[in-house]
């Protein structure tokens, strides 16, 4: 009898856990819709870094092809980085520097370089890359929101843990704390929408560095459209072959 | 380097400016850089070349300062890609020189799995950083102080791509006559690439008009989040390089360093990258280059240098000929891309916001020679500034300690547009 009760309890717990996992997955998919839209996307991104006094320090432009199964191709468009490309296929990464004409395999740690890491612009999908749990309902500047704690399902994503606060009804992202592998708080993010009262898409994300520079970085989404790239584009050797892929 | 003469500068610019006209309307992309570079060289007073210059004053007119300003222009579209460089130089002797060259001008056809390219193009292969045995098309010079855009080669290439595999066939230097310089000989080269999870696998083959066949393989593996390991090996049927002739005479009328063919030559390299979360990067590579002079040949070279220097005492009337023979000894330094067969290269760098300091050493274990480079780079929004110092040293008999320069200092600034 004791064993039967124990088994039923375990089954119930497992079922509840699955339901919660599904619920979290659905919530994250809704949040991703605000951030990037659907799965196969072409996103134009502008990243601006501001010094502590608020003055503009650096501006970078990227064209990101975000595809299903954790696949992304990032093309650097700013004069200082023009011709550089980063390919991310799951946990595998390559970088192409225009002078070298050959794609170099890089480690997940090398991918973190820069004020706004490649992960900030290319790791688009929370629903694909994270699982987690609902911590509870909280107030976010007089707005009811849901607090989720997310853990990466892959080691190679830019942030291993994300504490995120989403709008209670529509699940639009409001703010997030981004932690690196060593459990240090790396960045704090807040999100800006096209229509603050009835948001349909994130237009800007502000990242405040908490590790070293304490600079603020603005990630602006200049354009989004659906695009499924040919499979050859996701072959590392193809990158050197084709300077312009748009 | 296939620099064009000053009078052709106009035609290079015209070619670059004409290129976009051939590109499909609306798909053209322009960019470029303006670079300024100042190099300062310190001569090595114990090098055979310096001693030859003492014996024959005026034999060597070496500059200690070189200023360079250059503009690199890029244009690309779906069909045509072009890169050209216009350069002006001034040395401490006040001599100025203007040159221009096309780095690349090629056309590509095919948007899908098959691609065909023809023209002057850079194709860089292999997985190494300090040394790349299978870089059999570009044959790029490694470990230069400033990274500059490589000059391509005339070629036609055919590629086939799937999601995880690619195959490339290249006909390089088509139409070139037979030459002893492997970089300029007509050759067919091929590469097969396959991605097997976390490992990149490469196979290489090359058949040169003069050098014959060679086969190679390479792999790069991301072993952990922090570490990447890579290796490469190449077997060559024949290799042509400078070797000392067999004439036993100490004083010779012409340079005793002549092209000679080696058979069954092997090159191999093994390396690793390690990057920490705080962006410290450590790099280690070791390689064997069978095309370089052997330890025995370098011992003979050292012995010959000493004998030539000593002969001044008992053959004072032959001072000039001794000087020329000592100067010819310098040619041995360019017998191969690597001076010594065994090499170890280590590098540390740190990315901290816009700054990147680095320190590296190339060590030759056979004679304990070393090249140490310390550098600091800064990358702004459009401007980057780099500076550093490279020092050549080691025990007196080490070959690196006998190079013509003992130090090189440099500073460069780049503005991208």
mmCIF file with all atom_site columns, C-alpha atoms in Angstrom, chain B residues 177-252:
data_model
loop_
_atom_site.group_PDB
_atom_site.id
_atom_site.type_symbol
_atom_site.label_atom_id
_atom_site.label_alt_id
_atom_site.label_comp_id
_atom_site.label_asym_id
_atom_site.label_entity_id
_atom_site.label_seq_id
_atom_site.pdbx_PDB_ins_code
_atom_site.Cartn_x
_atom_site.Cartn_y
_atom_site.Cartn_z
_atom_site.occupancy
_atom_site.B_iso_or_equiv
_atom_site.pdbx_formal_charge
_atom_site.auth_seq_id
_atom_site.auth_comp_id
_atom_site.auth_asym_id
_atom_site.auth_atom_id
_atom_site.pdbx_PDB_model_num
ATOM 1  C CA . UNK B 1 177 ? 55.691 28.409 -67.102 1.00 0.00 ? 177 UNK B CA 1
ATOM 2  C CA . UNK B 1 178 ? 57.617 25.895 -64.997 1.00 0.00 ? 178 UNK B CA 1
ATOM 3  C CA . UNK B 1 179 ? 59.293 27.642 -62.059 1.00 0.00 ? 179 UNK B CA 1
ATOM 4  C CA . UNK B 1 180 ? 61.328 26.525 -59.091 1.00 0.00 ? 180 UNK B CA 1
ATOM 5  C CA . UNK B 1 181 ? 59.310 28.839 -56.839 1.00 0.00 ? 181 UNK B CA 1
ATOM 6  C CA . UNK B 1 182 ? 56.513 26.645 -55.505 1.00 0.00 ? 182 UNK B CA 1
ATOM 7  C CA . UNK B 1 183 ? 54.377 29.702 -54.761 1.00 0.00 ? 183 UNK B CA 1
ATOM 8  C CA . UNK B 1 184 ? 54.331 30.619 -58.465 1.00 0.00 ? 184 UNK B CA 1
ATOM 9  C CA . UNK B 1 185 ? 54.201 27.218 -60.127 1.00 0.00 ? 185 UNK B CA 1
ATOM 10 C CA . UNK B 1 186 ? 51.168 25.966 -61.974 1.00 0.00 ? 186 UNK B CA 1
ATOM 11 C CA . UNK B 1 187 ? 49.356 23.455 -59.792 1.00 0.00 ? 187 UNK B CA 1
ATOM 12 C CA . UNK B 1 188 ? 46.104 21.657 -59.107 1.00 0.00 ? 188 UNK B CA 1
ATOM 13 C CA . UNK B 1 189 ? 45.041 21.684 -55.466 1.00 0.00 ? 189 UNK B CA 1
ATOM 14 C CA . UNK B 1 190 ? 42.078 20.070 -53.734 1.00 0.00 ? 190 UNK B CA 1
ATOM 15 C CA . UNK B 1 191 ? 40.509 20.116 -50.306 1.00 0.00 ? 191 UNK B CA 1
ATOM 16 C CA . UNK B 1 192 ? 37.740 18.036 -48.768 1.00 0.00 ? 192 UNK B CA 1
ATOM 17 C CA . UNK B 1 193 ? 36.150 19.285 -45.544 1.00 0.00 ? 193 UNK B CA 1
ATOM 18 C CA . UNK B 1 194 ? 33.765 17.481 -43.243 1.00 0.00 ? 194 UNK B CA 1
ATOM 19 C CA . UNK B 1 195 ? 32.234 18.573 -39.956 1.00 0.00 ? 195 UNK B CA 1
ATOM 20 C CA . UNK B 1 196 ? 31.890 15.670 -37.561 1.00 0.00 ? 196 UNK B CA 1
ATOM 21 C CA . UNK B 1 197 ? 30.210 17.217 -34.511 1.00 0.00 ? 197 UNK B CA 1
ATOM 22 C CA . UNK B 1 198 ? 32.808 19.179 -32.589 1.00 0.00 ? 198 UNK B CA 1
ATOM 23 C CA . UNK B 1 199 ? 35.607 18.278 -35.000 1.00 0.00 ? 199 UNK B CA 1
ATOM 24 C CA . UNK B 1 200 ? 36.532 19.870 -38.336 1.00 0.00 ? 200 UNK B CA 1
ATOM 25 C CA . UNK B 1 201 ? 38.278 17.369 -40.607 1.00 0.00 ? 201 UNK B CA 1
ATOM 26 C CA . UNK B 1 202 ? 40.264 18.387 -43.689 1.00 0.00 ? 202 UNK B CA 1
ATOM 27 C CA . UNK B 1 203 ? 42.031 16.442 -46.428 1.00 0.00 ? 203 UNK B CA 1
ATOM 28 C CA . UNK B 1 204 ? 44.373 18.168 -48.882 1.00 0.00 ? 204 UNK B CA 1
ATOM 29 C CA . UNK B 1 205 ? 46.094 17.250 -52.124 1.00 0.00 ? 205 UNK B CA 1
ATOM 30 C CA . UNK B 1 206 ? 48.274 19.206 -54.534 1.00 0.00 ? 206 UNK B CA 1
ATOM 31 C CA . UNK B 1 207 ? 50.062 18.425 -57.759 1.00 0.00 ? 207 UNK B CA 1
ATOM 32 C CA . UNK B 1 208 ? 52.586 21.026 -58.910 1.00 0.00 ? 208 UNK B CA 1
ATOM 33 C CA . UNK B 1 209 ? 54.210 21.234 -62.329 1.00 0.00 ? 209 UNK B CA 1
ATOM 34 C CA . UNK B 1 210 ? 57.685 21.123 -60.782 1.00 0.00 ? 210 UNK B CA 1
ATOM 35 C CA . UNK B 1 211 ? 57.180 19.996 -57.203 1.00 0.00 ? 211 UNK B CA 1
ATOM 36 C CA . UNK B 1 212 ? 55.038 16.943 -57.939 1.00 0.00 ? 212 UNK B CA 1
ATOM 37 C CA . UNK B 1 213 ? 52.450 15.584 -55.555 1.00 0.00 ? 213 UNK B CA 1
ATOM 38 C CA . UNK B 1 214 ? 51.704 16.222 -51.908 1.00 0.00 ? 214 UNK B CA 1
ATOM 39 C CA . UNK B 1 215 ? 49.041 14.945 -49.527 1.00 0.00 ? 215 UNK B CA 1
ATOM 40 C CA . UNK B 1 216 ? 47.959 16.348 -46.199 1.00 0.00 ? 216 UNK B CA 1
ATOM 41 C CA . UNK B 1 217 ? 45.368 16.179 -43.480 1.00 0.00 ? 217 UNK B CA 1
ATOM 42 C CA . UNK B 1 218 ? 44.301 18.477 -40.631 1.00 0.00 ? 218 UNK B CA 1
ATOM 43 C CA . UNK B 1 219 ? 41.791 18.605 -37.791 1.00 0.00 ? 219 UNK B CA 1
ATOM 44 C CA . UNK B 1 220 ? 40.485 21.165 -35.318 1.00 0.00 ? 220 UNK B CA 1
ATOM 45 C CA . UNK B 1 221 ? 38.596 20.075 -32.214 1.00 0.00 ? 221 UNK B CA 1
ATOM 46 C CA . UNK B 1 222 ? 36.882 22.153 -29.543 1.00 0.00 ? 222 UNK B CA 1
ATOM 47 C CA . UNK B 1 223 ? 37.598 19.884 -26.605 1.00 0.00 ? 223 UNK B CA 1
ATOM 48 C CA . UNK B 1 224 ? 36.039 22.030 -23.861 1.00 0.00 ? 224 UNK B CA 1
ATOM 49 C CA . UNK B 1 225 ? 34.333 25.435 -23.571 1.00 0.00 ? 225 UNK B CA 1
ATOM 50 C CA . UNK B 1 226 ? 37.793 26.928 -23.086 1.00 0.00 ? 226 UNK B CA 1
ATOM 51 C CA . UNK B 1 227 ? 40.087 24.793 -25.230 1.00 0.00 ? 227 UNK B CA 1
ATOM 52 C CA . UNK B 1 228 ? 40.550 24.142 -28.930 1.00 0.00 ? 228 UNK B CA 1
ATOM 53 C CA . UNK B 1 229 ? 43.163 21.638 -30.207 1.00 0.00 ? 229 UNK B CA 1
ATOM 54 C CA . UNK B 1 230 ? 44.400 21.459 -33.791 1.00 0.00 ? 230 UNK B CA 1
ATOM 55 C CA . UNK B 1 231 ? 46.931 19.546 -35.824 1.00 0.00 ? 231 UNK B CA 1
ATOM 56 C CA . UNK B 1 232 ? 48.113 19.233 -39.398 1.00 0.00 ? 232 UNK B CA 1
ATOM 57 C CA . UNK B 1 233 ? 50.521 17.043 -41.362 1.00 0.00 ? 233 UNK B CA 1
ATOM 58 C CA . UNK B 1 234 ? 51.717 17.114 -44.988 1.00 0.00 ? 234 UNK B CA 1
ATOM 59 C CA . UNK B 1 235 ? 53.877 14.772 -47.043 1.00 0.00 ? 235 UNK B CA 1
ATOM 60 C CA . UNK B 1 236 ? 55.602 16.170 -50.134 1.00 0.00 ? 236 UNK B CA 1
ATOM 61 C CA . UNK B 1 237 ? 57.081 14.179 -52.960 1.00 0.00 ? 237 UNK B CA 1
ATOM 62 C CA . UNK B 1 238 ? 59.548 16.952 -53.834 1.00 0.00 ? 238 UNK B CA 1
ATOM 63 C CA . UNK B 1 239 ? 60.479 20.375 -52.509 1.00 0.00 ? 239 UNK B CA 1
ATOM 64 C CA . UNK B 1 240 ? 62.757 22.966 -54.055 1.00 0.00 ? 240 UNK B CA 1
ATOM 65 C CA . UNK B 1 241 ? 64.725 25.262 -51.767 1.00 0.00 ? 241 UNK B CA 1
ATOM 66 C CA . UNK B 1 242 ? 68.121 26.879 -51.376 1.00 0.00 ? 242 UNK B CA 1
ATOM 67 C CA . UNK B 1 243 ? 70.952 24.565 -50.351 1.00 0.00 ? 243 UNK B CA 1
ATOM 68 C CA . UNK B 1 244 ? 74.734 25.036 -50.180 1.00 0.00 ? 244 UNK B CA 1
ATOM 69 C CA . UNK B 1 245 ? 76.515 23.588 -53.214 1.00 0.00 ? 245 UNK B CA 1
ATOM 70 C CA . UNK B 1 246 ? 79.055 20.779 -52.812 1.00 0.00 ? 246 UNK B CA 1
ATOM 71 C CA . UNK B 1 247 ? 82.053 22.869 -53.917 1.00 0.00 ? 247 UNK B CA 1
ATOM 72 C CA . UNK B 1 248 ? 84.566 22.620 -51.039 1.00 0.00 ? 248 UNK B CA 1
ATOM 73 C CA . UNK B 1 249 ? 86.276 25.943 -51.928 1.00 0.00 ? 249 UNK B CA 1
ATOM 74 C CA . UNK B 1 250 ? 85.932 28.547 -49.176 1.00 0.00 ? 250 UNK B CA 1
ATOM 75 C CA . UNK B 1 251 ? 85.837 31.517 -51.541 1.00 0.00 ? 251 UNK B CA 1
ATOM 76 C CA . UNK B 1 252 ? 83.492 31.173 -54.475 1.00 0.00 ? 252 UNK B CA 1
#
